[in-house]
Structures are given as structure tokens and as C-alpha cells.
XYZ file of C-alpha atoms in Angstrom:
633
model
C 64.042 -5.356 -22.358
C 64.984 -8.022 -20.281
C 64.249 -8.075 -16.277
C 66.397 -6.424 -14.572
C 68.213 -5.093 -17.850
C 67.631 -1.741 -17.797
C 70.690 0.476 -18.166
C 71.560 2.922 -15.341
C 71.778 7.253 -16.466
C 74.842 6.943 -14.457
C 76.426 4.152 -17.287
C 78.361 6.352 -19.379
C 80.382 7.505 -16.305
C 80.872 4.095 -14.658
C 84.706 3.076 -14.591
C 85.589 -0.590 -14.867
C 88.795 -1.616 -13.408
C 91.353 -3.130 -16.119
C 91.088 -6.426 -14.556
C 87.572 -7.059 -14.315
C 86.318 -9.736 -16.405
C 82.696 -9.827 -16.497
C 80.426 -12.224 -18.444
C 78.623 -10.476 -21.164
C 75.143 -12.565 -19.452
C 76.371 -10.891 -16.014
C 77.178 -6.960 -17.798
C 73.620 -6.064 -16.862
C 74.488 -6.503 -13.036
C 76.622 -3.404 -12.817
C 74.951 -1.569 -15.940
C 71.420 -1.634 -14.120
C 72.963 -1.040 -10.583
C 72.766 2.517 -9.111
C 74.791 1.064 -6.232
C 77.284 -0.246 -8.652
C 77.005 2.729 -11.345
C 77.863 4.898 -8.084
C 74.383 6.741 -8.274
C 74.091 9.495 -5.336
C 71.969 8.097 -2.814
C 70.061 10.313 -2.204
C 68.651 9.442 -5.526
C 67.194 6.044 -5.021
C 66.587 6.731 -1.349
C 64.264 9.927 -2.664
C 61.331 8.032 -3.082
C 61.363 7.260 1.535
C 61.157 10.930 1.625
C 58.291 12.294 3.890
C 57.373 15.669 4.675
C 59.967 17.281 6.830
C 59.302 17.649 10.111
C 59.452 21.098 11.670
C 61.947 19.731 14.788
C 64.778 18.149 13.357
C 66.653 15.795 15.441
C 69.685 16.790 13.393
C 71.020 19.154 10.908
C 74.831 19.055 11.022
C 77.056 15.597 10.438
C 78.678 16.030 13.824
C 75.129 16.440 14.922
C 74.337 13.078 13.420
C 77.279 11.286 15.219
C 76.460 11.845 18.263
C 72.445 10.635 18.076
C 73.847 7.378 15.761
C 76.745 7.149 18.675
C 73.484 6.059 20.957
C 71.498 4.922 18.068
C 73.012 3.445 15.054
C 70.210 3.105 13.304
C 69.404 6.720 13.550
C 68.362 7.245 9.768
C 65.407 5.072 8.560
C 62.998 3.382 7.486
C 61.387 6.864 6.170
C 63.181 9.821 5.778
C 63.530 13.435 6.376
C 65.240 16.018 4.537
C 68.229 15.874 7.209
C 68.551 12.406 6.980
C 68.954 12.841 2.941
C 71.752 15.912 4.098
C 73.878 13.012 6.111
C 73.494 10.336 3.149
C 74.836 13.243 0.590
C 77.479 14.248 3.536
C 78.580 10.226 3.787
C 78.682 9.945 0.220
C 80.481 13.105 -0.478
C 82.900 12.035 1.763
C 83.296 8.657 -0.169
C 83.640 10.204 -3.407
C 86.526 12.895 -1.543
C 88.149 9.599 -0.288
C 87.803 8.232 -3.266
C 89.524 10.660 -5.128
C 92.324 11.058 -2.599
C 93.290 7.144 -3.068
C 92.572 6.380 -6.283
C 96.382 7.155 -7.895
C 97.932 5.176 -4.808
C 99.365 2.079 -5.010
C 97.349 -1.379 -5.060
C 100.684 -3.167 -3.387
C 98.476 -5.035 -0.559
C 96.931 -8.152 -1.532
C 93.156 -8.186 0.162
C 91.253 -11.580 0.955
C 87.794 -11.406 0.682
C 85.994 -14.380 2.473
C 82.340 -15.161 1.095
C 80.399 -18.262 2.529
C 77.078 -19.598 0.269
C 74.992 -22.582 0.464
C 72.515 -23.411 -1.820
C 71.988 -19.795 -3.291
C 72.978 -20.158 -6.826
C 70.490 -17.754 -7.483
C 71.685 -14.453 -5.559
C 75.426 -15.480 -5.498
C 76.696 -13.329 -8.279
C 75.428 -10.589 -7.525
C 77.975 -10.145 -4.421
C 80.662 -11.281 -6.876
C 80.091 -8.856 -9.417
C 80.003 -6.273 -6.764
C 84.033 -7.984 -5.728
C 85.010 -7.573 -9.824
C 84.420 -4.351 -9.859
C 86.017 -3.114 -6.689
C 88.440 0.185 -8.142
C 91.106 -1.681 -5.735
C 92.005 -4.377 -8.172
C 94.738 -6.402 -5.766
C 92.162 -8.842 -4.116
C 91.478 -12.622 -4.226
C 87.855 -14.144 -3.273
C 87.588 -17.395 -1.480
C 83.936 -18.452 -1.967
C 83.659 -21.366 0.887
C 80.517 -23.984 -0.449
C 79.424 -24.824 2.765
C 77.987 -28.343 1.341
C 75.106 -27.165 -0.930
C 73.197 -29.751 -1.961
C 72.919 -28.035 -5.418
C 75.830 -28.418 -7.943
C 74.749 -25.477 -9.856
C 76.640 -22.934 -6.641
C 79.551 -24.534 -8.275
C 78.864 -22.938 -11.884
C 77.565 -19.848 -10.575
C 80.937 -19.222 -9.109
C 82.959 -20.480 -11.710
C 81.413 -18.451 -15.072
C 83.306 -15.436 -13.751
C 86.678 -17.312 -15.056
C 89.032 -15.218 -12.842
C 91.721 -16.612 -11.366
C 91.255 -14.170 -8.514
C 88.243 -16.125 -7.746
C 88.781 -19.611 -5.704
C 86.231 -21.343 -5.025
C 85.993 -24.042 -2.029
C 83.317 -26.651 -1.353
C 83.265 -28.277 2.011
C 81.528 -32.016 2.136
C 79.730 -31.061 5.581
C 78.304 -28.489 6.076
C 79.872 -26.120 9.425
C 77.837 -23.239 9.761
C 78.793 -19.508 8.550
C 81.819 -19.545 11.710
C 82.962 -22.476 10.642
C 82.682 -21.631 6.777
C 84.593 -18.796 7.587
C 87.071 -19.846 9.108
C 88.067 -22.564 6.122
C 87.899 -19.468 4.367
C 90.386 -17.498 6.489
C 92.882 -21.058 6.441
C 92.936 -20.462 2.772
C 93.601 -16.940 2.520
C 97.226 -15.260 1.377
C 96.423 -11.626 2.299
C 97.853 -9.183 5.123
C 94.197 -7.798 5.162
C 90.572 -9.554 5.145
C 87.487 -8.362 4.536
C 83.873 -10.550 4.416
C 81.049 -10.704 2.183
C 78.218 -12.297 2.856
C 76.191 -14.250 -0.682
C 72.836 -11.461 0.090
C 75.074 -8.203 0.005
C 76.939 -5.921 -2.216
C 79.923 -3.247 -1.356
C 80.152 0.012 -2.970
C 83.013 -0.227 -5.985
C 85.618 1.445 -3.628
C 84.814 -0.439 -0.421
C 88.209 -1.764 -0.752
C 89.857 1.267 -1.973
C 88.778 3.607 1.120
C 88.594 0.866 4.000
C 92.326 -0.188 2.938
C 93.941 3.402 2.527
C 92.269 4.165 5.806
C 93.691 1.851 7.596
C 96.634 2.959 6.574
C 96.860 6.541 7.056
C 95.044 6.130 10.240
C 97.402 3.503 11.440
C 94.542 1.477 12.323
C 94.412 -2.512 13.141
C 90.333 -2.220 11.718
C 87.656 0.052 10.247
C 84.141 -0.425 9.344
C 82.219 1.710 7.184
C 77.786 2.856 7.146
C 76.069 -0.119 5.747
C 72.472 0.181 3.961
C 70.094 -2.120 5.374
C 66.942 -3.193 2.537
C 64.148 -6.017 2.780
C 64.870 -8.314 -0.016
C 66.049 -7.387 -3.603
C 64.137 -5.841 -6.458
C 66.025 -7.736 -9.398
C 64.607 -4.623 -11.996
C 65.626 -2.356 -10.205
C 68.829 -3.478 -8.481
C 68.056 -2.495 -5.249
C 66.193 -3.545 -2.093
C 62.218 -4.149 -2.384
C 61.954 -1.693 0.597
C 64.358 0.602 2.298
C 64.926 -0.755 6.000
C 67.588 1.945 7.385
C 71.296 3.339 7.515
C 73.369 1.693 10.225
C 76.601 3.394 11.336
C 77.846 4.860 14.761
C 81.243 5.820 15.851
C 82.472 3.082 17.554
C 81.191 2.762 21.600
C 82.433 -0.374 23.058
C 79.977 -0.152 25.673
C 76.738 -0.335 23.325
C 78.750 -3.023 21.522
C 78.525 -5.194 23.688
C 74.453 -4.271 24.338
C 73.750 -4.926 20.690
C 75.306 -6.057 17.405
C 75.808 -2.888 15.243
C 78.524 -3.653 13.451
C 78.676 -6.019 10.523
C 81.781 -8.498 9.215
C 80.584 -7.070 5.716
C 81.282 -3.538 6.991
C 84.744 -4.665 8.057
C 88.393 -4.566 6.812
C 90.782 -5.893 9.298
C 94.821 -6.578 9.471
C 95.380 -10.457 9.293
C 97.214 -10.425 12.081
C 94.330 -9.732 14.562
C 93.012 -12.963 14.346
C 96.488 -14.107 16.489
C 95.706 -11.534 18.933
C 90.884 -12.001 19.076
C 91.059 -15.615 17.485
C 89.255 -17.024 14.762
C 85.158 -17.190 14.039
C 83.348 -19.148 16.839
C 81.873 -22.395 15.136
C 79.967 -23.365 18.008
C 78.141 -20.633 17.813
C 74.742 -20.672 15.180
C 73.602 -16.833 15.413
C 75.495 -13.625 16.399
C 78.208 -15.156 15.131
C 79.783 -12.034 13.406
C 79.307 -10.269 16.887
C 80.686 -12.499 18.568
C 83.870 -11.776 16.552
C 83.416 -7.818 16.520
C 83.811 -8.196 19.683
C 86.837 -9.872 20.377
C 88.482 -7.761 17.879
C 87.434 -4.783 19.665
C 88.626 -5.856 23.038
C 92.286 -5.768 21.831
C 92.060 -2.884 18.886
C 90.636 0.061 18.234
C 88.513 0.498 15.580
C 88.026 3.152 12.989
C 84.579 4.619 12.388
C 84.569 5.451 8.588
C 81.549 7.320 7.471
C 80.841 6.496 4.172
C 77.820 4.246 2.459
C 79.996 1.078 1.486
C 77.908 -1.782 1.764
C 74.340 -2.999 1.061
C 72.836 -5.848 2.407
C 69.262 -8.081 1.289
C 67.528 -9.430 4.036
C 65.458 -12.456 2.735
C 67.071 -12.127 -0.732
C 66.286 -15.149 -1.265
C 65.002 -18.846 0.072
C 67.414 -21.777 1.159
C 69.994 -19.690 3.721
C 71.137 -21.630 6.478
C 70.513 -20.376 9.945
C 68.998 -21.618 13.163
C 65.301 -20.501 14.287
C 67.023 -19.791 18.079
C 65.312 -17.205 20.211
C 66.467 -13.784 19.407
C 66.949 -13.397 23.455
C 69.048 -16.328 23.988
C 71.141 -16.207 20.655
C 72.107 -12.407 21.902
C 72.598 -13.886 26.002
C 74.773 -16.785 24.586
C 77.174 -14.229 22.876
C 77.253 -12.317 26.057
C 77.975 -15.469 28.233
C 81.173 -15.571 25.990
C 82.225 -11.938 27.054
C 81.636 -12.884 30.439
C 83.784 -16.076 30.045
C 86.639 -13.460 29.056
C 86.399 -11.453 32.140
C 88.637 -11.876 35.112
C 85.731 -11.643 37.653
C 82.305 -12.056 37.756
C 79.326 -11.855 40.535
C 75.974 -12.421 40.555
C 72.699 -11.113 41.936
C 69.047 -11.502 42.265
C 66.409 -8.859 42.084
C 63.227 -8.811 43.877
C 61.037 -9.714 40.424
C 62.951 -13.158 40.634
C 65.499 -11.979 38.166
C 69.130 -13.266 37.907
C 71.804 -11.072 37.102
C 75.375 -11.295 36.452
C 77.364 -8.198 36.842
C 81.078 -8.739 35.331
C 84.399 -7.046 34.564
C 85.954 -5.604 31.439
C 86.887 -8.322 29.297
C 90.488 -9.751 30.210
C 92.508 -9.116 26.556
C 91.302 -5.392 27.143
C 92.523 -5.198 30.335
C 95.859 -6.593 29.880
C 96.505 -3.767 26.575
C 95.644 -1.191 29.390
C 97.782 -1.638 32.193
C 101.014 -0.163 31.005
C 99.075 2.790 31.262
C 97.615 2.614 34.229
C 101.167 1.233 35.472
C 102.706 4.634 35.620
C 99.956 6.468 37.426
C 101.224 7.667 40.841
C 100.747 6.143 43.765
C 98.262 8.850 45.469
C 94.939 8.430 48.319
C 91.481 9.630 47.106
C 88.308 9.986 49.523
C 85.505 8.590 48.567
C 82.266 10.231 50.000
C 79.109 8.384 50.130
C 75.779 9.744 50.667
C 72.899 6.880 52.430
C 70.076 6.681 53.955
C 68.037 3.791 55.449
C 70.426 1.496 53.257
C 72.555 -1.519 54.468
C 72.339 -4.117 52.342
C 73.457 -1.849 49.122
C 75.736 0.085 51.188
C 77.646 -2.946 52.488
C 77.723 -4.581 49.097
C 79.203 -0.892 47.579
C 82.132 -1.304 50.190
C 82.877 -4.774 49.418
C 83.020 -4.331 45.792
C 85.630 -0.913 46.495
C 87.054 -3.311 48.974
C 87.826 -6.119 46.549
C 88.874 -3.586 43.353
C 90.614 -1.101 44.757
C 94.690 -1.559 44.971
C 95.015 2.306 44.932
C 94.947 4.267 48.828
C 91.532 5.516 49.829
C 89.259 6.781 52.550
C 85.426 5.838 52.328
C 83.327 8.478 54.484
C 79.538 7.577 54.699
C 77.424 10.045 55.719
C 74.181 8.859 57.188
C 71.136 11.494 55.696
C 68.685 10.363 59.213
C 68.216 7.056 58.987
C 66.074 5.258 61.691
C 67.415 3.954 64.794
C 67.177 0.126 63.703
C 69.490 1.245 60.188
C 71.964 3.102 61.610
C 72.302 0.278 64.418
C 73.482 -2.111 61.437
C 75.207 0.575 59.527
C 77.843 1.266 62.747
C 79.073 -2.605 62.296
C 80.606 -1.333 58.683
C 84.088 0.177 59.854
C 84.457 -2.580 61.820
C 84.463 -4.877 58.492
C 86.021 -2.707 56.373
C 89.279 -0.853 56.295
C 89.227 3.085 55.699
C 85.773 3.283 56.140
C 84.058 5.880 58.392
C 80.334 7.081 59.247
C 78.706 10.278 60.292
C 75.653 11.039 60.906
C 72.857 13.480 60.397
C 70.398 13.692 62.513
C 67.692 14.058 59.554
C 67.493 13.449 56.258
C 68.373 16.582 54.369
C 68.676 15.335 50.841
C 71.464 14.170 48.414
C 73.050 17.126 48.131
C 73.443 18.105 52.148
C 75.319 14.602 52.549
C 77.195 15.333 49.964
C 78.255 18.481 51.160
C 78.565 17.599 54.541
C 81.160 14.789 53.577
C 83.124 17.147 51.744
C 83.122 19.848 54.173
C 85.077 16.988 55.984
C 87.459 15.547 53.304
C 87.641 18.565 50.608
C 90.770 20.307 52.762
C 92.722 17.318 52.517
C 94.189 18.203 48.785
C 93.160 14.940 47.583
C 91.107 13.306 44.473
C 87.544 12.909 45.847
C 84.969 10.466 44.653
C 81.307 11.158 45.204
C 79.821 7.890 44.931
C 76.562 6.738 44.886
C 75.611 4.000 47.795
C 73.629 1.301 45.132
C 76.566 0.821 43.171
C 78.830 -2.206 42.497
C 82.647 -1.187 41.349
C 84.361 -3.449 39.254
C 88.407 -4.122 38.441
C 90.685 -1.066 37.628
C 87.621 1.445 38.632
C 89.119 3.543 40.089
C 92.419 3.740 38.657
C 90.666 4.401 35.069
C 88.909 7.447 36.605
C 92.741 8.397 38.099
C 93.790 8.110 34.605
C 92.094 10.703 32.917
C 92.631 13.326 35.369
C 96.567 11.889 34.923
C 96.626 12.018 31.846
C 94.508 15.539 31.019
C 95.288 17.896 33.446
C 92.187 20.691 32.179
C 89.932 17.708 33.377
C 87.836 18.638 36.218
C 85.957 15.173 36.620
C 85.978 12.160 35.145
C 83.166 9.159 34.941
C 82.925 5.580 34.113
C 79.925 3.786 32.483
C 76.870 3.686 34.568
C 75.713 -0.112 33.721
C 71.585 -0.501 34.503
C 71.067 -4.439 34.932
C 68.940 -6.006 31.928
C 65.308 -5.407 31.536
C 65.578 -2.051 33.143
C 62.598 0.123 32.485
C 64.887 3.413 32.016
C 67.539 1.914 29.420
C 65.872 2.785 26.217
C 65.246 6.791 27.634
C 68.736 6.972 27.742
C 70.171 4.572 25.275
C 66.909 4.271 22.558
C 69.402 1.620 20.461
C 69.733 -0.628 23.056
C 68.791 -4.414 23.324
C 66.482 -3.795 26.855
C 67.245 -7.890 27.579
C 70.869 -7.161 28.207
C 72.513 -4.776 30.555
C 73.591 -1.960 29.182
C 75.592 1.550 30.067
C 73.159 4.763 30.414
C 75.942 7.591 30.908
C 76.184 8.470 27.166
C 72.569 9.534 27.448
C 70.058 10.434 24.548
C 67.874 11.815 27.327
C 70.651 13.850 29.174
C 71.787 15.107 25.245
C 75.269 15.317 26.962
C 77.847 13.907 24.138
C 80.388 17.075 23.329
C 82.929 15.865 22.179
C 83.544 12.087 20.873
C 86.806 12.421 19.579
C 88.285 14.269 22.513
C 91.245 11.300 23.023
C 90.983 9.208 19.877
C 93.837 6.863 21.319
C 92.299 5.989 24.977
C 88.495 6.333 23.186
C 87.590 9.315 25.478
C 84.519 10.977 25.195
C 84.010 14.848 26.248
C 80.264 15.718 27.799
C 78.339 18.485 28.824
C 76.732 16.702 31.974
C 77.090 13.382 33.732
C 75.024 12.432 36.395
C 76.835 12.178 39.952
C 76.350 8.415 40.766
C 79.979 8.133 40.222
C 82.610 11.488 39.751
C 86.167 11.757 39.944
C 87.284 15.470 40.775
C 89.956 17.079 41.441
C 90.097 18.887 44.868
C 90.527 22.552 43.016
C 87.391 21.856 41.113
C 85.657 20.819 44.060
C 87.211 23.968 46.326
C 85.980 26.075 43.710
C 82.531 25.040 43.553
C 82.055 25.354 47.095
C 80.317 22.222 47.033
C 76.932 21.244 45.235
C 74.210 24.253 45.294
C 71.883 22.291 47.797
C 70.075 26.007 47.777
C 68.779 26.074 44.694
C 68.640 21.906 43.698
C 67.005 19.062 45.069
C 69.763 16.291 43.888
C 69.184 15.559 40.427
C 69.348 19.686 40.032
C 72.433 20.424 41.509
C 75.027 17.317 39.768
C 73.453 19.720 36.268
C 75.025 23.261 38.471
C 77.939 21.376 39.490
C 78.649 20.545 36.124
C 77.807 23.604 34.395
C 80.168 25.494 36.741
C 83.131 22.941 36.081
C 82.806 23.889 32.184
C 81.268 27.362 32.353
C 83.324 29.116 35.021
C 86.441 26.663 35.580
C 87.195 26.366 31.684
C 88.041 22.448 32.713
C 86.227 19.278 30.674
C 83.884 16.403 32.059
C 85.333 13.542 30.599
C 83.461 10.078 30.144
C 86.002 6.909 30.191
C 84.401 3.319 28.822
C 87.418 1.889 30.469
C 86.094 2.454 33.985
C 83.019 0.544 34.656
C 80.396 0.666 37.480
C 76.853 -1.002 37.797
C 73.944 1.182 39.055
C 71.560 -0.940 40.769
C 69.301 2.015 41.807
C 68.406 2.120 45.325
C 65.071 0.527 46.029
C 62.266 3.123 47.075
C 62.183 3.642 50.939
C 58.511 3.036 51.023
C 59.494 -0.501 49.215
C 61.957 -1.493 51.653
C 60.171 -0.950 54.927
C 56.970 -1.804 54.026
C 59.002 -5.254 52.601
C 61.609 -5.474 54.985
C 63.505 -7.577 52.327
C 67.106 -7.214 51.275
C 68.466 -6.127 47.754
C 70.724 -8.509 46.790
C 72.238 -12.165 47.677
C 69.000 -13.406 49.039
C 67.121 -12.927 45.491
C 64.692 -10.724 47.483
C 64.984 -7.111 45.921
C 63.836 -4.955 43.709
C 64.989 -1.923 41.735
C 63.351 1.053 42.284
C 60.488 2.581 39.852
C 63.254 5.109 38.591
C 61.528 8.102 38.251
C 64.327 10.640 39.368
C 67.154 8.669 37.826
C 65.219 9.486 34.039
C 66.009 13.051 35.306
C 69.539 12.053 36.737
């Protein structure tokens, strides 16, 4: 029997849609496939098995979501028995999906964009994995993007559907440009992509489309199976790489590219509102474009195993050698090009950093929201000790981004003579802002206290904010939002961004790209996600615990507390009590916001600064602190 020939058990069950025409040369393609035969998975992913471990790091599906929320590519390269539990949950899901859409109509026409050069070879493969797609209303535009070999041509054109158009470009563009030809010749509502190295699952279209539309969704991506190469005798990958698939978090988004355009099925009419695929752009190309579709809709997270994709199927596919590092930093100096404000900083290792707002398309779709919160004062209590630079760069930044009425108090914890001198010059530059004073430094959690003891009668919304921190556009009003909007919320909190290269990132966030900065308050470490479909619409997450560096409460909550336990907790004890007694004993939610965002720059070590006498930021002179009690925070 011929390579690659050999029929698949699951044959006599396969279902061929009506209008499939498939080559009697190409038959073996599907016959052979287990992907393509619809073969459980956890059949041909059997043989990555190892023993199973005796702690599992999940058992249950919702389990699963909330590691892969952190760390998409949770499952893989070898595998447990309760990774082999969430492949058979995913694909029993599919095949429930499945089932549910497959007497529906087939009324919306689908464009599938595909972009090849010079892969003759592997090229078929994706198509055959198009023809036999149980959603049958589709067209293929297969862009040529100026392969020097004719025989891409043929390979395209043996199918003989008319479904199939294929278009050869004279010079070649790159895959954004490719695509985009693509998307000029498309007739569909919807689009999905396909890159020449991968296959979908026969009801890719069927599930992704139907979503959509029962979820009322603009896009939706579904798990995609990651393999190195392609066995051609056994239809699959040479070696299993991983599963990728998280519920969507905008915030590790735009850390690291996790979602796919094979994995994608979007409304046509996005592309008015994100734009079109980046040409000038030679890698991250496809994240580029997640991106920008995610800044102005919301996607949907479907959990099934839909698509498969080769890495180094095959030689001859175009693509620029670029340093991983500055192909990733040149996508994220296009998010920062679509913020409305930007600042930057220096470190004390030399480093430059560039701390900037939410992007300005996802801004705009949220202030008609934040347009009809009331117009109401919160106090804002700051804990510091022996810090001025930080401090005064804290209050400029609340300063500068906050249109709402507040009150900063900063409690001084002791600090020496020659600090405090400097810090009394602050009300005098700021508005709103007043300082106490301890005489010695207590700890967090006695500022703390002591600041509310002076604001927490006031029946206002008080902030306890951290004194290293940098607050960015509609801050505060996000936090305002939640409590707004959910009144059995007793404290609400933003992202915590930790500038790139940050020693702690990957304790918290283990999927994150360490070169860029990235948001720590969904934490791995801290095990806190509760609930991450608490407001589907505004993309609210419920926790058990977030760490105090930034917390909107209500006064009630706070009143009822008494405070933080300063008793029993030194201060990365008693933000865990505070928040335990908000859920345990007030029955009221922690709620995380991805809306809100606020850098933690981590106060450098005392022993640092006065031994160094150099300043944190604007001179280039500072450093961020070894972190030890913010792994624990």
C-alpha cells in the first residue's frame, strides 16, 4: 500500500458533504486522516501519555480554564491522564456542537483566505481539509504570492471546484499583504484563514459560524493542535508539540501571541472597524491583527479541537529570520502607536521602558459606559516610606488621569528627617493631596490603617494605593465602574503591569513573553481566578485574592473590616485577611477589571536607595527592587 494510503478504522463512519468533489489521487487524504475521519483524540494523542503524576494540576474543565487563562499552552508536549480528560471534554463538546448545528441552515456564505508560495507539495492537504468542511456554503481564495514554481498553480486547480479561486500575484507581498488581496477578493459576510501547513477539523466552519451566531458575537476562535512537521503515513504531526487555547485575556494578549488567524472566524465587517492585515509588518503579523480586532470586539473563547497546524511541514515558506525579541517589540510599538498617551522611564540596569495607555479604539467603545457613572469623591490613601521620587511620580500620574473628585492622604511610615523634608513640598504641587506622619515605621498595614482611621468616616469610595505605581487614563473611573455597575462588589482591581524583563513575571504569569511587560494580577502563583465568566459583556473576572497595590472598596466593606488585621499580618498577610473577610463574612465579590490599568514599578529596596542615593525614574538611575515579598503579594 501506497505511503500515506492507509485507510483510517474510523472510514466507514466518515460523512462527505454532497458537494465535495475530491480527486480520486487526493481520496487517500481524508481516508488516512484521523483528524479528517474525526478520530477521538485522545486516540492519536495516546501514544504522549506518561505515567500520571500523583498531583494533578487539573482535574475538572473549569479547572483547566483557569491554568490555560494564564497559560495557553497548558496541555503538552507529554501528557497526563487529565490532560487526555480535557482533550475528550473539548472534543465531546465539538461533537455536542456538532450535532446541535448540523440540521441548520448553510444560508451564510464563508470566505476562507489561504496564502502559499512555492509549496506545491503540502498545499492540498489544507484544501482537502476546506472540501470537506460539513458547512458546505464557503468559497476559498488561494492568494499565489509569486511562487516561482508553476506547479502551485496545478496543485490548486486539480480540485476542479468552482468554490475554489485561485489568485497569483506577480510580486511577491508577504503573508499581510497576501492576505489582504485575499480579503479584496472575498464575497462573504464572514472570513476565516488558513494557512498552506494546517488543517481544520471537518466542522470548523459549522461550530465557529453557528457560534457566532447564537452568541451574538463579532469573533470566536477555537483550541488549535500544535505538531512538529507532518508524518505523510500517518496523517499527522511527526511529534506532538501541545494544545493551545485560553479564554480570551486581553491583557496576556497583548504579552504574547496565543491566538491564531487559523483559529479564527470573524464578521466581515470588523475589518471597517480594526483595519486590514499590516503589510509592513514580516512576523507577528497575525497578532498584530488579533489584536486590533480585540481592541474593538469581544471575542468568543470556543473550546473545541478545530485546527491543526505543521510547523516545518515543509521547505521553501517565506518568512524573515528577524529576532524573535524585536519581531514581538515591533508589534507592541504598534499598540503603543494606538494609545492616547504614553511615558517613558529608565531603570537603574540601564533599561528603557515605555509605560502606555489602553489602546485608543478600546477606549472610545467604553466611554458610554463610563459616561453615566455619577459624579462622586473617593480618598485615596497611600502608604510611604523613605520614598520621593516614586511617590511624586504616583501623584502626577493620578494628577494627570484623574477627571473624577478625589482626596490623596499620604501617610509617612518614619521616614528620615532629609525624606520627609522633600516629601512636605508635595501638597504644595499637587491639589487634594495631604501628609501625615508617623513617627516610626510601623509597617504597611499601620499606614494603612492609620489613613483610614482618617478618611473611612467620610462615606466615600476609598482607594488604597500603593506609592510605586504609575496610573494611567480612565483608572480610576474603571475601578468606579464595577462597584457601579455590581452593587455585591466589595472591591474592585485593575491590572498590575510589571515592566519587561521582570524577574517575578513568569511566577505569576508562567505563559508570558518575560521581554515584554506584562499584567501579574491574574496570578498562577496567587491561584486566585474564581470566576472568569462573572460579566461576560464588560470581560470581568471574579477572584479569590488580589494583592492590595491597587483596591477599590466600598466604605461598608471597609467599616466592616475594621481595617487590615495589622495584629496578626505583616503586609503581604493581611491584603489575604482582608480579602478573605470581604468574601467569607461580607458575602460581597473581589472583582478584577482589564479595563483599568496600573503599572507596578516595585519600590526599590531601602538599603538600595540610601546606600545609592539615586532616583527611580527620569534620570535613568533606578532600579527595581529584588521582589521577594511581592512573589508573596
Amino acid at each position: 500500500m501506497k505511503k500515506g494510503h492507509h485507510p483510517n478504522p474510523a472510514f466507514e463512519n466518515l460523512r462527505v458533504p454532497a458537494r465535495a468533489k475530491i480527486p480520486q489521487t487526493h481520496l487517500y487524504r481524508v481516508t488516512a486522516s484521523p483528524i479528517l475521519c474525526r478520530v477521538p483524540p485522545t486516540k492519536y494523542l495516546a501514544a504522549y501519555q506518561i505515567k500520571t503524576r500523583l498531583h494533578k494540576l487539573y482535574n475538572t474543565f473549569d479547572e483547566y480554564r483557569r491554568r490555560a487563562t494564564l497559560m495557553p499552552d497548558a496541555i503538552g508536549p507529554e501528557l497526563w491522564e487529565s490532560d487526555l480528560r480535557v482533550v475528550a471534554y473539548m472534543d465531546n463538546s465539538k461533537k455536542k456542537l456538532a450535532s446541535d448545528y448540523a440540521a441548520l441552515p448553510q444560508g451564510t456564505l464563508i470566505s476562507i483566505i489561504m496564502t502559499t508560495r512555492d509549496r506545491a507539495a503540502i498545499v492540498a492537504d489544507a484544501i482537502v481539509s476546506v472540501l470537506v468542511q460539513s458547512y458546505e456554503n464557503w468559497e476559498l481564495i488561494v492568494v499565489d504570492d509569486a511562487s516561482d514554481n508553476p506547479q502551485t498553480e496545478a496543485a490548486v486547480r486539480q480540485f476542479g471546484d468552482s468554490r475554489i479561486k485561485y489568485v497569483p500575484l506577480a510580486v511577491a507581498t508577504g503573508i499581510g499583504g497576501a492576505r489582504n488581496v485575499g480579503l479584496e477578493h472575498a464575497s462573504g459576510p464572514v472570513i476565516g484563514y488558513l494557512d498552506d501547513d494546517t488543517q481544520w477539523d471537518p466542522d470548523f466552519l459549522l461550530i465557529l459560524l453557528n457560534q457566532l451566531h447564537s452568541q451574538d458575537a463579532r469573533i470566536a476562535y477555537g483550541a488549535h493542535v500544535m505538531w512538529d512537521k507532518f508524518d505523510p503515513d500517518a496523517r499527522l504531526g511527526v511529534a506532538f508539540k501541545g494544545v493551545r487555547f485560553a479564554p480570551f485575556n486581553r491583557p496576556l494578549l497583548e504579552n504574547r501571541d496565543n491566538i491564531a488567524p487559523i483559529t479564527v472566524l470573524h464578521d466581515r465587517e470588523l475589518l471597517s472597524d480594526a483595519g486590514w492585515f499590516d503589510s509592513s509588518l514580516k512576523q507577528q503579523v497575525g497578532w498584530d491583527f488579533i489584536l486590533r480586532m480585540t481592541e474593538v470586539a469581544q471575542p468568543l473563547a470556543v473550546p473545541c479541537l478545530l485546527s491543526h497546524s505543521f510547523q516545518g511541514h515543509s521547505e521553501g515558506k517565506a518568512g524573515a529570520d528577524e529576532d524573535a525579541t524585536t519581531a514581538l517589540r515591533s508589534v507592541q510599538s504598534k499598540l503603543v502607536g494606538r494609545a492616547d498617551w504614553s511615558q517613558p522611564f529608565t531603570t537603574i540596569d540601564g533599561q528603557d521602558h515605555l509605560a502606555f495607555s489602553i489602546a485608543r479604539p478600546a477606549r472610545a467603545l467604553r466611554q458610554p459606559k463610563l459616561g453615566r457613572l455619577p459624579v462622586e469623591p473617593v480618598q485615596i490613601v497611600i502608604p510611604n516610606y523613605e520614598s520621593v521620587p516614586e511617590l511624586e511620580m504616583c501623584l502626577r500620574s493620578i494628577a494627570e488621569h484623574t477627571p473624577t473628585p478625589y482626596h490623596v492622604l499620604v501617610v509617612d511610615n518614619g521616614s528620615s528627617e532629609e525624606a520627609y523634608a522633600q516629601l512636605e513640598k508635595l501638597p504644595k504641587r499637587f491639589e487634594n493631596v495631604r501628609l501625615i506622619n508617623e513617627d516610626q515605621n510601623s509597617g504597611f498595614s499601620f499606614a494603612v490603617n492609620r489613613g483610614l482611621a482618617e478618611v473611612m468616616n467620610c462615606n466615600e469610595k476609598i482607594l488604597i494605593l500603593n506609592n510605586d505605581t504609575l496610573a494611567t487614563p480612565d483608572w480610576l473611573d474603571e475601578l468606579r465602574y464595577v462597584l457601579f455597575k455590581h452593587a455585591d462588589v466589595g472591591m474592585a482591581v485593575p491590572r498590575q503591569v510589571l515592566p519587561a524583563d521582570n524577574r517575578i513575571t513568569k511566577v505569576h504569569m508562567p505563559g508570558a513573553v518575560k521581554a515584554l511587560e506584562c499584567d501579574i494580577n491574574l496570578s498562577i502563583h496567587h491561584n486566585n481566578i474564581l470566576d472568569l465568566e462573572f460579566d461576560r459583556e464588560d470581560g470581568l473576572v471574579e477572584l479569590t485574592y488580589a494583592p492590595l497595590f491597587c483596591g477599590l472598596l466600598r466604605p461598608e466593606t471597609i467599616r466592616a473590616a475594621g481595617g487590615l488585621d495589622s495584629g496578626n499580618a505583616p503586609h503581604y498577610r493581611s491584603d489575604w485577611i482582608l480579602c478573605d473577610f470581604i468574601r467569607r463574612h461580607l458575602q460581597q465579590r473581589i472583582i478584577y477589571t482589564p479595563h483599568s490599568k496600573v503599572y507596578h514599578l516595585q519600590g526599590v529596596a531601602t538599603e538600595i536607595r540610601k546606600s545609592t542615593g539615586e532616583d527611580f525614574l527620569g534620570r535613568g538611575k533606578a532600579q527595581i527592587a529584588e521582589a521577594g515579598p511581592q512573589a508573596r503579594r
